[in-house]
PDB file of C-alpha atoms in Angstrom:
ATOM      1  CA  MET M   1    -141.886 149.479-157.747  1.00  0.00           C
ATOM      2  CA  GLU M   2    -140.542 151.597-160.047  1.00  0.00           C
ATOM      3  CA  PHE M   3    -138.533 150.295-163.146  1.00  0.00           C
ATOM      4  CA  ALA M   4    -135.583 152.146-161.666  1.00  0.00           C
ATOM      5  CA  SER M   5    -135.372 149.266-159.005  1.00  0.00           C
ATOM      6  CA  LEU M   6    -134.373 146.918-161.386  1.00  0.00           C
ATOM      7  CA  TYR M   7    -131.208 148.220-162.376  1.00  0.00           C
ATOM      8  CA  PRO M   8    -129.137 146.475-159.539  1.00  0.00           C
ATOM      9  CA  ALA M   9    -130.491 143.209-160.231  1.00  0.00           C
ATOM     10  CA  ALA M  10    -130.123 143.740-163.864  1.00  0.00           C
ATOM     11  CA  HIS M  11    -126.482 144.775-163.361  1.00  0.00           C
ATOM     12  CA  ARG M  12    -125.684 142.136-161.177  1.00  0.00           C
ATOM     13  CA  PHE M  13    -126.829 139.536-164.061  1.00  0.00           C
ATOM     14  CA  LEU M  14    -124.831 141.332-166.479  1.00  0.00           C
ATOM     15  CA  LEU M  15    -122.052 141.628-164.890  1.00  0.00           C
ATOM     16  CA  ARG M  16    -121.856 137.914-163.718  1.00  0.00           C
ATOM     17  CA  HIS M  17    -121.662 137.008-167.428  1.00  0.00           C
ATOM     18  CA  ARG M  18    -119.414 139.720-168.638  1.00  0.00           C
ATOM     19  CA  GLY M  19    -116.935 138.573-171.257  1.00  0.00           C
ATOM     20  CA  ARG M  20    -119.975 136.434-172.574  1.00  0.00           C
ATOM     21  CA  GLU M  21    -122.255 137.382-175.200  1.00  0.00           C
ATOM     22  CA  ILE M  22    -125.840 137.979-173.630  1.00  0.00           C
ATOM     23  CA  LEU M  23    -129.463 138.450-174.730  1.00  0.00           C
ATOM     24  CA  ALA M  24    -131.496 141.129-172.840  1.00  0.00           C
ATOM     25  CA  VAL M  25    -135.122 141.740-174.090  1.00  0.00           C
ATOM     26  CA  ALA M  26    -137.678 143.958-172.698  1.00  0.00           C
ATOM     27  CA  MET M  27    -141.228 145.322-173.956  1.00  0.00           C
ATOM     28  CA  GLU M  28    -139.749 148.128-175.340  1.00  0.00           C
ATOM     29  CA  ARG M  29    -136.324 148.582-176.465  1.00  0.00           C
ATOM     30  CA  VAL M  30    -135.709 151.761-174.539  1.00  0.00           C
ATOM     31  CA  ALA M  31    -136.155 149.946-171.310  1.00  0.00           C
ATOM     32  CA  VAL M  32    -133.192 147.726-172.089  1.00  0.00           C
ATOM     33  CA  ASP M  33    -131.028 150.413-173.433  1.00  0.00           C
ATOM     34  CA  ASP M  34    -131.408 152.532-170.680  1.00  0.00           C
ATOM     35  CA  ILE M  35    -130.291 149.773-168.094  1.00  0.00           C
ATOM     36  CA  VAL M  36    -127.483 148.686-170.318  1.00  0.00           C
ATOM     37  CA  ARG M  37    -126.337 152.413-170.566  1.00  0.00           C
ATOM     38  CA  SER M  38    -126.453 152.738-166.956  1.00  0.00           C
ATOM     39  CA  LEU M  39    -123.867 149.682-166.521  1.00  0.00           C
ATOM     40  CA  ASP M  40    -120.140 150.676-165.843  1.00  0.00           C
ATOM     41  CA  GLY M  41    -117.729 149.609-168.352  1.00  0.00           C
ATOM     42  CA  SER M  42    -117.976 147.797-171.982  1.00  0.00           C
ATOM     43  CA  HIS M  43    -121.314 147.123-173.188  1.00  0.00           C
ATOM     44  CA  ALA M  44    -119.869 144.905-175.953  1.00  0.00           C
ATOM     45  CA  GLY M  45    -121.453 141.462-176.633  1.00  0.00           C
ATOM     46  CA  ILE M  46    -125.192 142.592-174.850  1.00  0.00           C
ATOM     47  CA  HIS M  47    -127.906 142.135-177.568  1.00  0.00           C
ATOM     48  CA  ARG M  48    -130.785 143.882-176.675  1.00  0.00           C
ATOM     49  CA  TYR M  49    -134.063 144.096-178.373  1.00  0.00           C
ATOM     50  CA  SER M  50    -137.689 144.521-177.838  1.00  0.00           C
ATOM     51  CA  LEU M  51    -139.815 141.520-177.777  1.00  0.00           C
ATOM     52  CA  ARG M  52    -141.420 142.037-181.209  1.00  0.00           C
ATOM     53  CA  GLN M  53    -138.160 143.153-182.500  1.00  0.00           C
ATOM     54  CA  LEU M  54    -136.583 139.657-181.531  1.00  0.00           C
ATOM     55  CA  ALA M  55    -139.455 137.836-182.756  1.00  0.00           C
ATOM     56  CA  ALA M  56    -139.546 139.512-186.226  1.00  0.00           C
ATOM     57  CA  LEU M  57    -135.743 138.945-186.237  1.00  0.00           C
ATOM     58  CA  LEU M  58    -135.907 135.545-185.539  1.00  0.00           C
ATOM     59  CA  GLY M  59    -138.884 134.781-187.967  1.00  0.00           C
ATOM     60  CA  ARG M  60    -137.051 136.270-190.840  1.00  0.00           C
ATOM     61  CA  GLU M  61    -135.721 133.484-192.282  1.00  0.00           C
ATOM     62  CA  ILE M  62    -138.938 131.114-191.705  1.00  0.00           C
ATOM     63  CA  LEU M  63    -140.848 133.718-193.669  1.00  0.00           C
ATOM     64  CA  ALA M  64    -138.245 133.883-196.701  1.00  0.00           C
ATOM     65  CA  GLN M  65    -138.144 130.565-196.908  1.00  0.00           C
ATOM     66  CA  ARG M  66    -141.872 130.543-197.508  1.00  0.00           C
ATOM     67  CA  GLY M  67    -141.804 133.280-199.797  1.00  0.00           C
ATOM     68  CA  SER M  68    -143.425 135.600-197.636  1.00  0.00           C
ATOM     69  CA  ARG M  69    -142.796 139.314-196.330  1.00  0.00           C
ATOM     70  CA  PRO M  70    -144.478 140.986-193.168  1.00  0.00           C
ATOM     71  CA  ILE M  71    -146.933 143.426-194.308  1.00  0.00           C
ATOM     72  CA  PRO M  72    -147.005 147.072-192.804  1.00  0.00           C
ATOM     73  CA  THR M  73    -149.748 148.543-191.030  1.00  0.00           C
ATOM     74  CA  LEU M  74    -150.771 151.045-193.708  1.00  0.00           C
ATOM     75  CA  SER M  75    -150.710 148.128-196.298  1.00  0.00           C
ATOM     76  CA  ALA M  76    -152.669 145.889-194.073  1.00  0.00           C
ATOM     77  CA  GLN M  77    -155.665 148.746-193.980  1.00  0.00           C
ATOM     78  CA  ALA M  78    -155.574 148.929-197.573  1.00  0.00           C
ATOM     79  CA  LEU M  79    -156.037 145.292-198.094  1.00  0.00           C
ATOM     80  CA  ALA M  80    -158.708 145.105-195.527  1.00  0.00           C
ATOM     81  CA  ALA M  81    -160.543 147.718-197.652  1.00  0.00           C
ATOM     82  CA  GLN M  82    -160.008 145.691-200.908  1.00  0.00           C
ATOM     83  CA  VAL M  83    -161.591 142.588-199.142  1.00  0.00           C
ATOM     84  CA  LEU M  84    -164.537 144.790-197.876  1.00  0.00           C
ATOM     85  CA  ASP M  85    -165.146 146.339-201.172  1.00  0.00           C
ATOM     86  CA  SER M  86    -165.946 142.969-202.674  1.00  0.00           C
ATOM     87  CA  ALA M  87    -167.656 141.170-199.497  1.00  0.00           C
ATOM     88  CA  GLN M  88    -171.536 140.922-199.165  1.00  0.00           C
ATOM     89  CA  LEU M  89    -172.132 141.720-195.887  1.00  0.00           C
ATOM     90  CA  THR M  90    -175.183 142.019-193.525  1.00  0.00           C
ATOM     91  CA  TYR M  91    -174.369 143.094-189.801  1.00  0.00           C
ATOM     92  CA  PHE M  92    -171.500 145.330-190.837  1.00  0.00           C
ATOM     93  CA  ALA M  93    -172.941 146.586-194.028  1.00  0.00           C
ATOM     94  CA  PRO M  94    -174.138 149.813-192.502  1.00  0.00           C
ATOM     95  CA  VAL M  95    -170.678 150.820-191.220  1.00  0.00           C
ATOM     96  CA  ALA M  96    -168.247 148.714-193.812  1.00  0.00           C
ATOM     97  CA  ARG M  97    -167.808 151.604-195.778  1.00  0.00           C
ATOM     98  CA  THR M  98    -166.774 154.401-192.903  1.00  0.00           C
ATOM     99  CA  PRO M  99    -163.242 155.680-192.925  1.00  0.00           C
ATOM    100  CA  GLY M 100    -162.027 153.911-189.741  1.00  0.00           C
ATOM    101  CA  PHE M 101    -163.485 150.274-190.226  1.00  0.00           C
ATOM    102  CA  PRO M 102    -160.562 148.960-192.615  1.00  0.00           C
ATOM    103  CA  ALA M 103    -158.231 149.604-189.468  1.00  0.00           C
ATOM    104  CA  ALA M 104    -160.909 148.304-186.973  1.00  0.00           C
ATOM    105  CA  LEU M 105    -160.914 145.113-188.881  1.00  0.00           C
ATOM    106  CA  VAL M 106    -157.451 144.412-189.060  1.00  0.00           C
ATOM    107  CA  ASP M 107    -157.006 145.121-185.136  1.00  0.00           C
ATOM    108  CA  THR M 108    -159.876 142.993-184.671  1.00  0.00           C
ATOM    109  CA  ILE M 109    -158.541 140.018-186.809  1.00  0.00           C
ATOM    110  CA  THR M 110    -154.923 140.177-185.470  1.00  0.00           C
ATOM    111  CA  ARG M 111    -156.072 140.291-182.161  1.00  0.00           C
ATOM    112  CA  LEU M 112    -158.056 137.066-182.600  1.00  0.00           C
ATOM    113  CA  ARG M 113    -155.160 135.364-184.307  1.00  0.00           C
ATOM    114  CA  LEU M 114    -152.950 136.154-181.531  1.00  0.00           C
ATOM    115  CA  GLU M 115    -154.846 134.671-179.129  1.00  0.00           C
ATOM    116  CA  GLY M 116    -155.526 131.781-181.234  1.00  0.00           C
ATOM    117  CA  ARG M 117    -159.416 132.442-181.274  1.00  0.00           C
ATOM    118  CA  GLU M 118    -161.598 131.663-184.171  1.00  0.00           C
ATOM    119  CA  PRO M 119    -163.848 134.562-185.318  1.00  0.00           C
ATOM    120  CA  PRO M 120    -167.705 134.206-184.553  1.00  0.00           C
ATOM    121  CA  ALA M 121    -170.068 133.186-187.217  1.00  0.00           C
ATOM    122  CA  GLY M 122    -171.275 135.836-189.487  1.00  0.00           C
ATOM    123  CA  ASP M 123    -169.633 138.997-191.141  1.00  0.00           C
ATOM    124  CA  LEU M 124    -166.478 138.588-189.132  1.00  0.00           C
ATOM    125  CA  ARG M 125    -165.621 135.238-189.951  1.00  0.00           C
ATOM    126  CA  LEU M 126    -166.540 135.660-193.591  1.00  0.00           C
ATOM    127  CA  LEU M 127    -164.133 138.952-193.655  1.00  0.00           C
ATOM    128  CA  THR M 128    -161.532 136.889-191.840  1.00  0.00           C
ATOM    129  CA  SER M 129    -161.480 134.448-194.292  1.00  0.00           C
ATOM    130  CA  ALA M 130    -161.307 136.487-197.173  1.00  0.00           C
ATOM    131  CA  TYR M 131    -158.641 138.858-195.517  1.00  0.00           C
ATOM    132  CA  LEU M 132    -156.296 135.869-194.928  1.00  0.00           C
ATOM    133  CA  SER M 133    -156.845 134.811-198.455  1.00  0.00           C
ATOM    134  CA  ALA M 134    -155.649 137.770-199.603  1.00  0.00           C
ATOM    135  CA  LEU M 135    -152.623 137.904-197.368  1.00  0.00           C
ATOM    136  CA  ALA M 136    -151.612 134.313-198.854  1.00  0.00           C
ATOM    137  CA  LYS M 137    -152.260 134.986-202.227  1.00  0.00           C
ATOM    138  CA  ASN M 138    -149.968 138.271-202.002  1.00  0.00           C
ATOM    139  CA  SER M 139    -147.356 136.394-200.013  1.00  0.00           C
ATOM    140  CA  LEU M 140    -147.956 138.732-197.061  1.00  0.00           C
ATOM    141  CA  ALA M 141    -147.319 137.755-193.492  1.00  0.00           C
ATOM    142  CA  ASP M 142    -149.614 139.412-190.621  1.00  0.00           C
ATOM    143  CA  SER M 143    -148.339 139.990-187.031  1.00  0.00           C
ATOM    144  CA  ALA M 144    -149.482 136.574-186.046  1.00  0.00           C
ATOM    145  CA  ALA M 145    -148.005 134.833-189.030  1.00  0.00           C
ATOM    146  CA  GLN M 146    -144.945 136.673-188.137  1.00  0.00           C
ATOM    147  CA  MET M 147    -144.854 135.487-184.556  1.00  0.00           C
ATOM    148  CA  GLU M 148    -146.050 132.023-185.454  1.00  0.00           C
ATOM    149  CA  ALA M 149    -142.686 132.279-187.865  1.00  0.00           C
ATOM    150  CA  ALA M 150    -140.669 133.027-184.623  1.00  0.00           C
ATOM    151  CA  ILE M 151    -142.051 130.390-182.477  1.00  0.00           C
ATOM    152  CA  GLU M 152    -141.029 127.697-185.264  1.00  0.00           C
ATOM    153  CA  ALA M 153    -137.425 129.407-185.382  1.00  0.00           C
ATOM    154  CA  VAL M 154    -136.917 129.310-181.765  1.00  0.00           C
ATOM    155  CA  GLN M 155    -138.042 125.480-181.483  1.00  0.00           C
ATOM    156  CA  THR M 156    -136.267 124.325-184.444  1.00  0.00           C
ATOM    157  CA  GLY M 157    -133.533 126.753-185.651  1.00  0.00           C
ATOM    158  CA  ASP M 158    -129.754 127.611-184.502  1.00  0.00           C
ATOM    159  CA  HIS M 159    -129.871 131.473-184.555  1.00  0.00           C
ATOM    160  CA  PRO M 160    -126.591 132.742-183.012  1.00  0.00           C
ATOM    161  CA  LEU M 161    -129.226 134.649-180.180  1.00  0.00           C
ATOM    162  CA  LEU M 162    -130.520 131.432-178.901  1.00  0.00           C
ATOM    163  CA  GLY M 163    -128.924 129.489-175.997  1.00  0.00           C
ATOM    164  CA  LEU M 164    -127.311 132.679-174.493  1.00  0.00           C
ATOM    165  CA  PRO M 165    -127.765 133.692-171.031  1.00  0.00           C
ATOM    166  CA  THR M 166    -131.000 135.623-171.270  1.00  0.00           C
ATOM    167  CA  LEU M 167    -132.306 138.862-169.316  1.00  0.00           C
ATOM    168  CA  LEU M 168    -135.998 139.552-169.431  1.00  0.00           C
ATOM    169  CA  LEU M 169    -137.010 143.289-168.176  1.00  0.00           C
ATOM    170  CA  ASP M 170    -140.288 143.677-167.050  1.00  0.00           C
ATOM    171  CA  LEU M 171    -141.892 141.472-169.985  1.00  0.00           C
ATOM    172  CA  ARG M 172    -145.340 141.261-170.001  1.00  0.00           C
ATOM    173  CA  PRO M 173    -146.851 139.068-173.224  1.00  0.00           C
ATOM    174  CA  ALA M 174    -149.819 140.623-174.406  1.00  0.00           C
ATOM    175  CA  ASN M 175    -151.566 137.802-176.173  1.00  0.00           C
ATOM    176  CA  ALA M 176    -151.125 133.951-176.179  1.00  0.00           C
ATOM    177  CA  LEU M 177    -148.664 133.598-179.154  1.00  0.00           C
ATOM    178  CA  GLU M 178    -146.235 136.418-177.409  1.00  0.00           C
ATOM    179  CA  GLN M 179    -146.495 133.951-174.351  1.00  0.00           C
ATOM    180  CA  GLU M 180    -145.613 131.004-176.398  1.00  0.00           C
ATOM    181  CA  PHE M 181    -142.659 132.892-178.162  1.00  0.00           C
ATOM    182  CA  LEU M 182    -141.241 133.593-174.615  1.00  0.00           C
ATOM    183  CA  HIS M 183    -141.905 129.946-173.357  1.00  0.00           C
ATOM    184  CA  HIS M 184    -139.794 128.357-176.132  1.00  0.00           C
ATOM    185  CA  LEU M 185    -137.385 131.063-175.992  1.00  0.00           C
ATOM    186  CA  LEU M 186    -136.540 130.342-172.211  1.00  0.00           C
ATOM    187  CA  ARG M 187    -136.257 126.744-173.238  1.00  0.00           C
ATOM    188  CA  ARG M 188    -133.441 127.433-175.334  1.00  0.00           C
ATOM    189  CA  ALA M 189    -131.821 130.030-173.131  1.00  0.00           C
ATOM    190  CA  ALA M 190    -128.592 128.679-171.275  1.00  0.00           C
ATOM    191  CA  MET M 191    -129.702 130.448-168.102  1.00  0.00           C
ATOM    192  CA  ALA M 192    -132.177 133.296-167.606  1.00  0.00           C
ATOM    193  CA  GLU M 193    -133.251 135.671-165.153  1.00  0.00           C
ATOM    194  CA  SER M 194    -136.654 137.559-165.418  1.00  0.00           C
ATOM    195  CA  LEU M 195    -136.970 140.819-163.717  1.00  0.00           C
ATOM    196  CA  ASP M 196    -140.362 142.827-163.450  1.00  0.00           C
ATOM    197  CA  ALA M 197    -141.908 145.742-161.742  1.00  0.00           C
ATOM    198  CA  ASP M 198    -143.703 143.589-158.998  1.00  0.00           C
ATOM    199  CA  HIS M 199    -140.952 141.247-157.945  1.00  0.00           C
ATOM    200  CA  VAL M 200    -136.959 141.213-158.251  1.00  0.00           C
ATOM    201  CA  ALA M 201    -135.665 137.792-159.031  1.00  0.00           C
ATOM    202  CA  PRO M 202    -132.845 136.662-156.257  1.00  0.00           C
ATOM    203  CA  GLU M 203    -129.209 137.140-157.748  1.00  0.00           C
ATOM    204  CA  ASN M 204    -128.844 133.322-158.694  1.00  0.00           C
ATOM    205  CA  ASP M 205    -129.582 132.606-162.177  1.00  0.00           C
ATOM    206  CA  THR M 206    -132.010 130.053-163.111  1.00  0.00           C
ATOM    207  CA  ALA M 207    -130.572 127.515-165.320  1.00  0.00           C
ATOM    208  CA  LEU M 208    -133.079 126.396-167.854  1.00  0.00           C
ATOM    209  CA  HIS M 209    -132.733 122.947-169.873  1.00  0.00           C
TER     210      HIS M 209
END
């Protein structure tokens, strides 16, 4: 089913709640922008985000309270390179100084943390521990820490975007923490409708309590 087939059902949801603030979320911001732009009439009050944009926004205050800030990708790779320079490695020793290894290390550690999995024993566990210690020492938050902050914010916070009628567009969480974030977001929504490329939800809303 083409993504355009979601437009009618999405428009029905948005029109039913016209005059109220609405939260609309997609994996990519452009998807929700396209659907809202194609809606006749005013778009006022429709808050549009990608899943990760929304998580970053909601988790920002939690991170600030901890004196932490998100680490950009290039900075993460530079930090990983510093960790590699001081690590005593065995299995990874032949490749640890190659140009692409810091980026690969950050990607591997991030994927494991987003899935809530421990690294295997050996060099990867040693490097993960050293990398996380370096993040903490510099008051930096990786993608997993940012998502954990967003989950905490949704569970305990009172952000104005929480508790609104919520439209989910083709949302396909990529890992366990994104799934958990979405679960708690839906629990806070006044009502929600989820549309994806395989199944278009019926016209009535699903109230969530």
